[in-house]
Amino acid sequence: MESTEPGSSLPTALPAAPRAADSRPAARPGTGDQDAELATVHVERHGEQSLAVVTGELDMSNSEEVYQHLLDAAKESTSIVIDLVDLAFIDSAGISVLHRIHRVLATAGTAVQVATGEDTAVARTLALAGMDRVLPVTLRPTTADR
C-alpha cells in the first residue's frame, strides 16, 4: 500500500503490519470455528426440477465454484430449488451468487426458488440485504415430489 507525503507527489511505501508466527484465517462470523466446513452442493433431480442442497459456508473463497455447481444443477431443468436451510454462513459474495444465478436462469426461462428455513442466520442475512424482495424465498424446499 502506498501513500503520499504532504506537499509531495512521490509515493512512499508504508511498512507492512507485523504477522504472528502461526497466522491462520480468522474465525467465520458467528461460528467461532476456524475450521468450519466450506460449502458443499448436493443435487437431486425430480423430473424437470432440480433441488440443490447447499451446506457449510458460502463465502468469497468458494462462491465461483458454488455458482458453477448451481448452473450445472439447473441444466435441462425448468426450475431449481436452492435449499439453504442447513447453510451456516453466507457473505456478500454468496449473496451475489444467488442474485447472479437468479438473473441468468430467469433469462433462460428457468424458475428459481430459494429455501432458507425459519429464522436462520442465512434468512436474516438475505432479508437485510433485500434479497427476499428479489428472489422467491420460502421456508422449506418444495419440489414436485415433496
PDB file of C-alpha atoms in Angstrom:
ATOM      1  CA  MET A   1       0.000   0.000   0.000  1.00  0.00           C
ATOM      2  CA  GLU A   2       1.277   3.455  -0.795  1.00  0.00           C
ATOM      3  CA  SER A   3       0.629   6.962   0.477  1.00  0.00           C
ATOM      4  CA  THR A   4       1.960  10.370  -0.424  1.00  0.00           C
ATOM      5  CA  GLU A   5       3.772  12.821   1.843  1.00  0.00           C
ATOM      6  CA  PRO A   6       2.018  16.193   2.228  1.00  0.00           C
ATOM      7  CA  GLY A   7       3.286  18.522  -0.491  1.00  0.00           C
ATOM      8  CA  SER A   8       4.854  15.637  -2.417  1.00  0.00           C
ATOM      9  CA  SER A   9       3.635  13.741  -5.447  1.00  0.00           C
ATOM     10  CA  LEU A  10       6.013  10.824  -4.916  1.00  0.00           C
ATOM     11  CA  PRO A  11       4.523   7.766  -3.194  1.00  0.00           C
ATOM     12  CA  THR A  12       6.150   6.439  -0.040  1.00  0.00           C
ATOM     13  CA  ALA A  13       5.719   2.811   0.970  1.00  0.00           C
ATOM     14  CA  LEU A  14       4.087   2.089   4.308  1.00  0.00           C
ATOM     15  CA  PRO A  15       5.561  -0.694   6.435  1.00  0.00           C
ATOM     16  CA  ALA A  16       3.693  -3.992   6.425  1.00  0.00           C
ATOM     17  CA  ALA A  17       1.784  -4.920   9.556  1.00  0.00           C
ATOM     18  CA  PRO A  18       3.552  -7.495  11.724  1.00  0.00           C
ATOM     19  CA  ARG A  19       2.251 -11.070  11.348  1.00  0.00           C
ATOM     20  CA  ALA A  20       2.043 -13.717  14.002  1.00  0.00           C
ATOM     21  CA  ALA A  21       4.196 -16.816  13.514  1.00  0.00           C
ATOM     22  CA  ASP A  22       1.075 -19.019  13.485  1.00  0.00           C
ATOM     23  CA  SER A  23      -1.088 -16.951  11.151  1.00  0.00           C
ATOM     24  CA  ARG A  24      -4.431 -18.598  10.310  1.00  0.00           C
ATOM     25  CA  PRO A  25      -7.653 -17.238   8.872  1.00  0.00           C
ATOM     26  CA  ALA A  26      -9.928 -15.594  11.386  1.00  0.00           C
ATOM     27  CA  ALA A  27     -12.993 -17.459  12.573  1.00  0.00           C
ATOM     28  CA  ARG A  28     -16.068 -17.064  10.415  1.00  0.00           C
ATOM     29  CA  PRO A  29     -18.522 -14.550  11.882  1.00  0.00           C
ATOM     30  CA  GLY A  30     -20.917 -16.175  14.293  1.00  0.00           C
ATOM     31  CA  THR A  31     -19.240 -19.580  14.319  1.00  0.00           C
ATOM     32  CA  GLY A  32     -16.100 -19.249  16.397  1.00  0.00           C
ATOM     33  CA  ASP A  33     -14.795 -22.156  14.324  1.00  0.00           C
ATOM     34  CA  GLN A  34     -11.698 -21.601  12.209  1.00  0.00           C
ATOM     35  CA  ASP A  35     -12.020 -24.997  10.533  1.00  0.00           C
ATOM     36  CA  ALA A  36     -15.720 -24.817   9.632  1.00  0.00           C
ATOM     37  CA  GLU A  37     -16.795 -26.758   6.553  1.00  0.00           C
ATOM     38  CA  LEU A  38     -16.850 -24.833   3.317  1.00  0.00           C
ATOM     39  CA  ALA A  39     -19.897 -25.140   1.092  1.00  0.00           C
ATOM     40  CA  THR A  40     -20.963 -28.403  -0.473  1.00  0.00           C
ATOM     41  CA  VAL A  41     -23.679 -28.731  -3.110  1.00  0.00           C
ATOM     42  CA  HIS A  42     -25.750 -31.915  -3.379  1.00  0.00           C
ATOM     43  CA  VAL A  43     -28.103 -32.114  -6.367  1.00  0.00           C
ATOM     44  CA  GLU A  44     -31.251 -34.206  -6.725  1.00  0.00           C
ATOM     45  CA  ARG A  45     -33.394 -34.332  -9.848  1.00  0.00           C
ATOM     46  CA  HIS A  46     -37.165 -34.654  -9.692  1.00  0.00           C
ATOM     47  CA  GLY A  47     -38.332 -34.865 -13.288  1.00  0.00           C
ATOM     48  CA  GLU A  48     -37.654 -31.467 -14.849  1.00  0.00           C
ATOM     49  CA  GLN A  49     -36.992 -29.881 -11.448  1.00  0.00           C
ATOM     50  CA  SER A  50     -33.656 -29.766  -9.646  1.00  0.00           C
ATOM     51  CA  LEU A  51     -33.044 -29.482  -5.931  1.00  0.00           C
ATOM     52  CA  ALA A  52     -29.607 -28.131  -4.970  1.00  0.00           C
ATOM     53  CA  VAL A  53     -28.888 -28.508  -1.249  1.00  0.00           C
ATOM     54  CA  VAL A  54     -26.079 -26.171  -0.168  1.00  0.00           C
ATOM     55  CA  THR A  55     -24.496 -26.807   3.242  1.00  0.00           C
ATOM     56  CA  GLY A  56     -21.492 -25.440   5.114  1.00  0.00           C
ATOM     57  CA  GLU A  57     -20.417 -21.865   4.418  1.00  0.00           C
ATOM     58  CA  LEU A  58     -20.835 -19.890   1.199  1.00  0.00           C
ATOM     59  CA  ASP A  59     -18.309 -17.084   1.015  1.00  0.00           C
ATOM     60  CA  MET A  60     -15.739 -15.375  -1.178  1.00  0.00           C
ATOM     61  CA  SER A  61     -13.423 -18.388  -1.057  1.00  0.00           C
ATOM     62  CA  ASN A  62     -15.876 -20.734  -2.775  1.00  0.00           C
ATOM     63  CA  SER A  63     -18.546 -18.550  -4.390  1.00  0.00           C
ATOM     64  CA  GLU A  64     -17.474 -19.134  -8.009  1.00  0.00           C
ATOM     65  CA  GLU A  65     -17.352 -22.896  -7.515  1.00  0.00           C
ATOM     66  CA  VAL A  66     -20.829 -22.910  -5.946  1.00  0.00           C
ATOM     67  CA  TYR A  67     -22.111 -20.715  -8.794  1.00  0.00           C
ATOM     68  CA  GLN A  68     -20.838 -23.269 -11.343  1.00  0.00           C
ATOM     69  CA  HIS A  69     -22.415 -26.156  -9.418  1.00  0.00           C
ATOM     70  CA  LEU A  70     -25.757 -24.331  -9.364  1.00  0.00           C
ATOM     71  CA  LEU A  71     -25.564 -23.600 -13.100  1.00  0.00           C
ATOM     72  CA  ASP A  72     -24.786 -27.267 -13.765  1.00  0.00           C
ATOM     73  CA  ALA A  73     -27.649 -28.346 -11.491  1.00  0.00           C
ATOM     74  CA  ALA A  74     -30.095 -26.234 -13.489  1.00  0.00           C
ATOM     75  CA  LYS A  75     -29.136 -27.726 -16.863  1.00  0.00           C
ATOM     76  CA  GLU A  76     -32.106 -29.362 -18.569  1.00  0.00           C
ATOM     77  CA  SER A  77     -34.409 -28.226 -15.737  1.00  0.00           C
ATOM     78  CA  THR A  78     -37.454 -25.996 -15.902  1.00  0.00           C
ATOM     79  CA  SER A  79     -36.948 -24.961 -12.279  1.00  0.00           C
ATOM     80  CA  ILE A  80     -34.417 -25.195  -9.486  1.00  0.00           C
ATOM     81  CA  VAL A  81     -34.869 -25.022  -5.739  1.00  0.00           C
ATOM     82  CA  ILE A  82     -31.752 -23.870  -3.894  1.00  0.00           C
ATOM     83  CA  ASP A  83     -32.009 -25.260  -0.365  1.00  0.00           C
ATOM     84  CA  LEU A  84     -30.008 -23.126   2.097  1.00  0.00           C
ATOM     85  CA  VAL A  85     -31.773 -24.416   5.226  1.00  0.00           C
ATOM     86  CA  ASP A  86     -28.578 -26.020   6.578  1.00  0.00           C
ATOM     87  CA  LEU A  87     -26.177 -23.350   5.297  1.00  0.00           C
ATOM     88  CA  ALA A  88     -24.325 -21.961   8.329  1.00  0.00           C
ATOM     89  CA  PHE A  89     -22.963 -18.737   6.817  1.00  0.00           C
ATOM     90  CA  ILE A  90     -23.276 -16.538   3.738  1.00  0.00           C
ATOM     91  CA  ASP A  91     -21.363 -13.349   2.930  1.00  0.00           C
ATOM     92  CA  SER A  92     -21.790 -10.728   0.202  1.00  0.00           C
ATOM     93  CA  ALA A  93     -20.068 -12.965  -2.368  1.00  0.00           C
ATOM     94  CA  GLY A  94     -22.602 -15.704  -1.597  1.00  0.00           C
ATOM     95  CA  ILE A  95     -25.467 -13.236  -1.897  1.00  0.00           C
ATOM     96  CA  SER A  96     -24.037 -12.173  -5.249  1.00  0.00           C
ATOM     97  CA  VAL A  97     -24.064 -15.827  -6.371  1.00  0.00           C
ATOM     98  CA  LEU A  98     -27.786 -16.065  -5.615  1.00  0.00           C
ATOM     99  CA  HIS A  99     -28.508 -12.812  -7.437  1.00  0.00           C
ATOM    100  CA  ARG A 100     -26.447 -13.843 -10.486  1.00  0.00           C
ATOM    101  CA  ILE A 101     -27.916 -17.340 -10.672  1.00  0.00           C
ATOM    102  CA  HIS A 102     -31.438 -15.917 -10.459  1.00  0.00           C
ATOM    103  CA  ARG A 103     -30.737 -13.354 -13.197  1.00  0.00           C
ATOM    104  CA  VAL A 104     -29.040 -15.836 -15.559  1.00  0.00           C
ATOM    105  CA  LEU A 105     -31.581 -18.621 -15.093  1.00  0.00           C
ATOM    106  CA  ALA A 106     -34.607 -16.307 -15.267  1.00  0.00           C
ATOM    107  CA  THR A 107     -33.303 -15.003 -18.602  1.00  0.00           C
ATOM    108  CA  ALA A 108     -33.074 -18.630 -19.782  1.00  0.00           C
ATOM    109  CA  GLY A 109     -36.640 -19.328 -18.619  1.00  0.00           C
ATOM    110  CA  THR A 110     -35.698 -21.434 -15.575  1.00  0.00           C
ATOM    111  CA  ALA A 111     -37.601 -20.669 -12.373  1.00  0.00           C
ATOM    112  CA  VAL A 112     -35.515 -20.238  -9.208  1.00  0.00           C
ATOM    113  CA  GLN A 113     -36.689 -20.660  -5.621  1.00  0.00           C
ATOM    114  CA  VAL A 114     -34.531 -20.265  -2.508  1.00  0.00           C
ATOM    115  CA  ALA A 115     -35.386 -22.037   0.762  1.00  0.00           C
ATOM    116  CA  THR A 116     -33.812 -20.551   3.888  1.00  0.00           C
ATOM    117  CA  GLY A 117     -35.533 -22.122   6.856  1.00  0.00           C
ATOM    118  CA  GLU A 118     -37.305 -20.145   9.534  1.00  0.00           C
ATOM    119  CA  ASP A 119     -35.348 -17.510  11.462  1.00  0.00           C
ATOM    120  CA  THR A 120     -31.925 -18.775  10.382  1.00  0.00           C
ATOM    121  CA  ALA A 121     -28.836 -16.588  10.090  1.00  0.00           C
ATOM    122  CA  VAL A 122     -28.981 -17.003   6.310  1.00  0.00           C
ATOM    123  CA  ALA A 123     -32.664 -15.981   6.189  1.00  0.00           C
ATOM    124  CA  ARG A 124     -31.913 -12.874   8.264  1.00  0.00           C
ATOM    125  CA  THR A 125     -28.878 -12.000   6.120  1.00  0.00           C
ATOM    126  CA  LEU A 126     -30.849 -12.307   2.875  1.00  0.00           C
ATOM    127  CA  ALA A 127     -33.668 -10.192   4.332  1.00  0.00           C
ATOM    128  CA  LEU A 128     -31.227  -7.499   5.497  1.00  0.00           C
ATOM    129  CA  ALA A 129     -29.689  -7.427   2.015  1.00  0.00           C
ATOM    130  CA  GLY A 130     -33.165  -7.096   0.462  1.00  0.00           C
ATOM    131  CA  MET A 131     -32.796 -10.365  -1.433  1.00  0.00           C
ATOM    132  CA  ASP A 132     -36.171 -11.583  -0.193  1.00  0.00           C
ATOM    133  CA  ARG A 133     -37.652  -8.871  -2.447  1.00  0.00           C
ATOM    134  CA  VAL A 134     -35.585 -10.003  -5.468  1.00  0.00           C
ATOM    135  CA  LEU A 135     -35.733 -13.802  -5.163  1.00  0.00           C
ATOM    136  CA  PRO A 136     -38.664 -16.073  -4.367  1.00  0.00           C
ATOM    137  CA  VAL A 137     -37.692 -17.098  -0.815  1.00  0.00           C
ATOM    138  CA  THR A 138     -39.537 -19.848   1.072  1.00  0.00           C
ATOM    139  CA  LEU A 139     -39.028 -21.505   4.445  1.00  0.00           C
ATOM    140  CA  ARG A 140     -38.800 -25.079   3.124  1.00  0.00           C
ATOM    141  CA  PRO A 141     -37.686 -26.526  -0.186  1.00  0.00           C
ATOM    142  CA  THR A 142     -40.598 -27.669  -2.326  1.00  0.00           C
ATOM    143  CA  THR A 143     -40.388 -29.787  -5.442  1.00  0.00           C
ATOM    144  CA  ALA A 144     -42.992 -31.766  -7.335  1.00  0.00           C
ATOM    145  CA  ASP A 145     -42.077 -34.862  -5.290  1.00  0.00           C
ATOM    146  CA  ARG A 146     -42.047 -33.169  -1.862  1.00  0.00           C
TER     147      ARG A 146
END
